[in-house]
Short mmCIF file of C-alpha atoms in Angstrom, two decimals:
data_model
loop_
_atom_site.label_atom_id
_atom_site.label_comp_id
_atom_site.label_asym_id
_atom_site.label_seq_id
_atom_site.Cartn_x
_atom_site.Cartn_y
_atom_site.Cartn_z
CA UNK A 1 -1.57 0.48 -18.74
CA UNK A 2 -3.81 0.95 -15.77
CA UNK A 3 -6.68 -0.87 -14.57
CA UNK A 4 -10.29 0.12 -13.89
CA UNK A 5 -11.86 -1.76 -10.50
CA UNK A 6 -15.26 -1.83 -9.59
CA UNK A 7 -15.40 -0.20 -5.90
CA UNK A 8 -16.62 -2.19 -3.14
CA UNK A 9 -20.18 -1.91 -1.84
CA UNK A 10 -20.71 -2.29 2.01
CA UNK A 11 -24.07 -2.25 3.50
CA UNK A 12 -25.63 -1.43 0.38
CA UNK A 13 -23.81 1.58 0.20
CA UNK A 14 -21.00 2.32 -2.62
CA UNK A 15 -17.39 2.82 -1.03
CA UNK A 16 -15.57 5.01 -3.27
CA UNK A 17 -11.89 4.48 -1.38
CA UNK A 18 -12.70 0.13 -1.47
CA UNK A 19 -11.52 -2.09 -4.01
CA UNK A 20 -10.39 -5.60 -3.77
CA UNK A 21 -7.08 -6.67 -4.64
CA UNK A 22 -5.02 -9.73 -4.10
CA UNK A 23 -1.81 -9.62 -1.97
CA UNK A 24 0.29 -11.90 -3.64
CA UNK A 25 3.26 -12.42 -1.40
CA UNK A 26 4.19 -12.96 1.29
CA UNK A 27 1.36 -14.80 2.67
CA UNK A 28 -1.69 -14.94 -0.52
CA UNK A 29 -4.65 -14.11 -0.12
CA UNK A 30 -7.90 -11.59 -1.41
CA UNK A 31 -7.99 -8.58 0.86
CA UNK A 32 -9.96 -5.38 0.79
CA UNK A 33 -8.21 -2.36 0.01
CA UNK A 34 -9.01 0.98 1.84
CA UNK A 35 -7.17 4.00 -0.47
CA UNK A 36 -6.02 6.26 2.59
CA UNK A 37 -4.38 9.38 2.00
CA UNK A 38 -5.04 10.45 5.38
CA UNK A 39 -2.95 7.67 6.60
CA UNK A 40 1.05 7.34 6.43
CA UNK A 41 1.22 3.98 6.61
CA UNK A 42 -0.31 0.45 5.83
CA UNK A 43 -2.82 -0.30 8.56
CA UNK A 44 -3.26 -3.81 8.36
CA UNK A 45 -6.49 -5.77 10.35
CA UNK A 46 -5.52 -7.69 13.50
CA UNK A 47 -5.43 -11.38 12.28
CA UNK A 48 -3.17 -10.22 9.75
CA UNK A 49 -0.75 -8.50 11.43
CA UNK A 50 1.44 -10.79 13.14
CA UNK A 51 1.64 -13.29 9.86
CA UNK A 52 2.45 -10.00 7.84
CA UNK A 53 5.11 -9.17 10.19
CA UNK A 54 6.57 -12.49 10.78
CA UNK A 55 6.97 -13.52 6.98
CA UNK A 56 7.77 -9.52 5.90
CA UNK A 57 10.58 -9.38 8.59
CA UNK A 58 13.78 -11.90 8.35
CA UNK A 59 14.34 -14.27 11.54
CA UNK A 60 17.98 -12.55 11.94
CA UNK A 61 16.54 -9.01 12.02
CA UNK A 62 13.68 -9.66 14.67
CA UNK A 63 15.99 -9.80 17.57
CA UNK A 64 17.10 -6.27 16.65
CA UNK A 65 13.16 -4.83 15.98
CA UNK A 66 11.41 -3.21 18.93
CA UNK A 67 8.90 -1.17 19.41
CA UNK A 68 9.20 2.06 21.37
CA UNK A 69 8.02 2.40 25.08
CA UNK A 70 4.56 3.70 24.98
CA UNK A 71 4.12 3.58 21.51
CA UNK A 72 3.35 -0.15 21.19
CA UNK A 73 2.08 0.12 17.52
CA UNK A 74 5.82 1.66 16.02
CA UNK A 75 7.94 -0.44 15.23
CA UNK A 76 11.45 0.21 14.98
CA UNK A 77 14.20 -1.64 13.05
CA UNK A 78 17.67 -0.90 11.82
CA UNK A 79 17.42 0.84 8.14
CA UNK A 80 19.63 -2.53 6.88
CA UNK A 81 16.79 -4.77 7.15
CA UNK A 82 16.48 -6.54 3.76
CA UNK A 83 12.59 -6.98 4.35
CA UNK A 84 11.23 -9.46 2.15
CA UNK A 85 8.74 -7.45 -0.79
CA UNK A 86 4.67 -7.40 -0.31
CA UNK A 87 3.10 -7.11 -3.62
CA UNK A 88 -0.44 -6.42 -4.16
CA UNK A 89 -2.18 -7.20 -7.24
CA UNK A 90 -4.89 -5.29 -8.61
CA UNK A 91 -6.90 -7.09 -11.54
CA UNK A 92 -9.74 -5.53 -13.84
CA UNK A 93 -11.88 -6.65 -16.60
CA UNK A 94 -9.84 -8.22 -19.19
CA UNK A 95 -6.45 -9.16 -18.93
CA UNK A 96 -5.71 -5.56 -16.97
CA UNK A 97 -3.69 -5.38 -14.13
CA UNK A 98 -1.58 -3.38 -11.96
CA UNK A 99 1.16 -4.96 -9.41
CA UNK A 100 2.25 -2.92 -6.73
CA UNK A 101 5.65 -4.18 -4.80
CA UNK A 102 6.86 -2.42 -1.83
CA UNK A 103 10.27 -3.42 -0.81
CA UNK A 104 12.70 -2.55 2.22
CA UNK A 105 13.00 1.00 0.44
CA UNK A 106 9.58 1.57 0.79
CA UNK A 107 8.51 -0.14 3.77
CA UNK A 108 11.53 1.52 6.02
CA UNK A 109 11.10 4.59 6.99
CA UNK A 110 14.19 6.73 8.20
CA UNK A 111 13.37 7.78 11.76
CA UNK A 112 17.06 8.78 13.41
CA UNK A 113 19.72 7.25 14.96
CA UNK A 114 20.28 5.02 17.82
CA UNK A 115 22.92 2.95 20.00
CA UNK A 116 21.80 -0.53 18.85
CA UNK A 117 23.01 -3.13 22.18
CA UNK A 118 25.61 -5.21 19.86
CA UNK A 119 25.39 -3.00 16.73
CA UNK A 120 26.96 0.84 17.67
CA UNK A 121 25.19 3.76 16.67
CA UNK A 122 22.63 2.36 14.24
CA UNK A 123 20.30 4.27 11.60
CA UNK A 124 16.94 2.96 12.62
CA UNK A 125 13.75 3.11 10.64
CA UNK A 126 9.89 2.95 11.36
CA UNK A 127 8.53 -0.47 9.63
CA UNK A 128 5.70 1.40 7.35
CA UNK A 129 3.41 -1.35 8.68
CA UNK A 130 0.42 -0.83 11.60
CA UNK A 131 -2.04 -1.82 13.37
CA UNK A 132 -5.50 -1.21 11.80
CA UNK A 133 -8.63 0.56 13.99
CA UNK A 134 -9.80 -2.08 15.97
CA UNK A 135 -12.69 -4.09 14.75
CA UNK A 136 -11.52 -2.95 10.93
CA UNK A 137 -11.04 -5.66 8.96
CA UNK A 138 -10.10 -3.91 5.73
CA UNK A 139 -6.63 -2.61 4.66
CA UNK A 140 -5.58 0.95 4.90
CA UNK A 141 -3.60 1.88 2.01
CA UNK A 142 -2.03 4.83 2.91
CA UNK A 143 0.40 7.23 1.59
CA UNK A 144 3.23 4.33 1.55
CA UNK A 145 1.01 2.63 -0.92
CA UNK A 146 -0.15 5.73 -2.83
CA UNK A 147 3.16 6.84 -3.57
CA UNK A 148 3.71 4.00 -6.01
CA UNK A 149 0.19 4.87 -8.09
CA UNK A 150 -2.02 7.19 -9.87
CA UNK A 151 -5.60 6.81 -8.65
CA UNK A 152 -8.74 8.64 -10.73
CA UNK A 153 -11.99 8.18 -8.68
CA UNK A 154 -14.80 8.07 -11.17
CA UNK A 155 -17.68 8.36 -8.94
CA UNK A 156 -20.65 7.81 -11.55
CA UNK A 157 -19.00 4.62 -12.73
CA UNK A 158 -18.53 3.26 -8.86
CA UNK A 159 -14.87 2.32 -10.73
CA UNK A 160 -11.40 3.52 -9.16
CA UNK A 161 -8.94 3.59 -12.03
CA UNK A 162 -5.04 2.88 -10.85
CA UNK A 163 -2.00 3.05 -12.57
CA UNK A 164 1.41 1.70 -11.45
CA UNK A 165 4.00 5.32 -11.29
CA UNK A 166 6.76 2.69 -12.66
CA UNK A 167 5.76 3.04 -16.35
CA UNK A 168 8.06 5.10 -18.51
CA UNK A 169 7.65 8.63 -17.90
CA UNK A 170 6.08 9.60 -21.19
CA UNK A 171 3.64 7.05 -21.47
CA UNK A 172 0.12 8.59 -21.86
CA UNK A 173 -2.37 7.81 -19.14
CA UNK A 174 -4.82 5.63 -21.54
CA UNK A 175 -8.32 7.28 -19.75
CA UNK A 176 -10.36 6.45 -23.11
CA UNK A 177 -13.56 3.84 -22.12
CA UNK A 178 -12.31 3.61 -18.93
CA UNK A 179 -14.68 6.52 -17.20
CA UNK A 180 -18.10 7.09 -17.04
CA UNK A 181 -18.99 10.47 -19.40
CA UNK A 182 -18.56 13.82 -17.67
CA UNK A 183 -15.75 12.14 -15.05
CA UNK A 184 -13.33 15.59 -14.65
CA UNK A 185 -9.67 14.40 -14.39
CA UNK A 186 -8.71 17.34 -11.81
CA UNK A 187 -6.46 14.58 -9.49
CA UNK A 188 -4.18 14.35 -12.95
CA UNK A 189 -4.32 17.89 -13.66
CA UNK A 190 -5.83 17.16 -16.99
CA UNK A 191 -8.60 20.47 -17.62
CA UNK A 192 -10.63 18.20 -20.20
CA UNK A 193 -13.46 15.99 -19.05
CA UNK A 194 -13.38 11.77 -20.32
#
C-alpha cells in the first residue's frame, strides 16, 4: 500500500517536491525531503553530512575511502564496502506508511577500477551520498532514492502519494480516496483520471 503526504509549505508557498519523512537509521531524526529527479544522488545538508558518513561507512573501510583530487564532494570507496542501510520512513494519515532502505547495493555506485595501496587492482564505487547546495538545509532525494518508489504528484490536493517498488509485482496501485478529483495519473501511465 502506498501513502499519501501532505507537501511541505515554505514561505507560505506550497512545495510540490517537499514532504517530511523520518530517517530512521542510522542516526534518527525528522528531515525534509526534496524529491529530485534532476539529481543522481542524495544531497544531504552540511550538519548532516559528516554524522551520515561516519555512522553509514564502517571504521575498517574509511582508511580505504577518498575522495578524488579536485573533486572534493566524490567520494570513492572500494565496491566491497558493507555500508550500514539508511532507511527513511514516510508516514501518512492512518496507520500508512512507506519505508525506504538503501543498502551498500544502492548506495555504491560502480565507477571503474583502481590500484588500491594494500588492496591490488580494486573495483571502486562512488558513495551515492553528497554534499547539499550550500545554505540548503533540506534533503535532495534524487534518482538513488527514486529508484526504489512510485511517486504521483497530486497538485490540487498539495499531497505527494509514494509507493515502495518492493511490493509484489501485480499488486494494484490502490489510487481510490487518495487524490483530489480530476488528478490525471500520466507519471503511471494510467489514461483514466482519479
Amino acid at each position: 500500500a502506498g501513502v499519501s503526504l501532505p507537501v511541505e509549505h515554505i514561505g507560505g508557498r506550497a512545495m510540490f517536491w517537499a514532504v517530511r519523512c523520518a530517517l530512521e537509521s542510522p542516526m534518527p531524526r525528522s528531515i525534509v525531503g526534496i524529491l529530485d529527479s534532476g539529481t543522481s544522488l542524495l544531497a544531504v545538508p552540511a550538519g548532516d553530512l559528516h554524522e551520515l558518513l561516519h555512522r553509514t561507512l564502517p571504521a575498517d573501510a574509511k582508511p580505504v575511502c577518498g575522495t578524488m583530487e579536485g573533486a572534493a564532494d566524490i567520494l570513492l570507496c572500494p565496491c566491497s564496502t558493507p555500508m550500514r542501510p539508511l532507511r527513511l520512513s514516510f508516514e501518512g494519515d492512518g496507520a500508512s506508511k512507506v519505508v525506504v532502505t538503501l543498502t551498500s547495493r544502492e548506495l555504491l555506485e560502480y565507477f571503474g577500477m583502481l590500484n588500491v595501496s594494500g588492496l591490488g587492482l580494486e573495483r571502486i564505487c562512488r558513495v551515492a551520498i553528497q554534499p547539499s547546495p550550500p545554505g540548503m538545509p533540506f534533503w535532495l532525494l534524487g534518482d538513488v532514492f527514486l529508484r526504489q518508489v512510485f511517486v504521483v504528484h497530486d497538485v490540487a490536493g498539495e499531497r505527494v502519494v509514494l509507493y515502495n517498488k518492493k511490493r509484489r509485482e501485480r499488486e494494484p496501485l490502490e489510487l481510490a480516496g487518495r487524490l483530489s478529483a480530476g488528478t490525471a495519473l500520466v507519471a503511471l501511465g494510467v489514461s483514466a483520471a482519479a
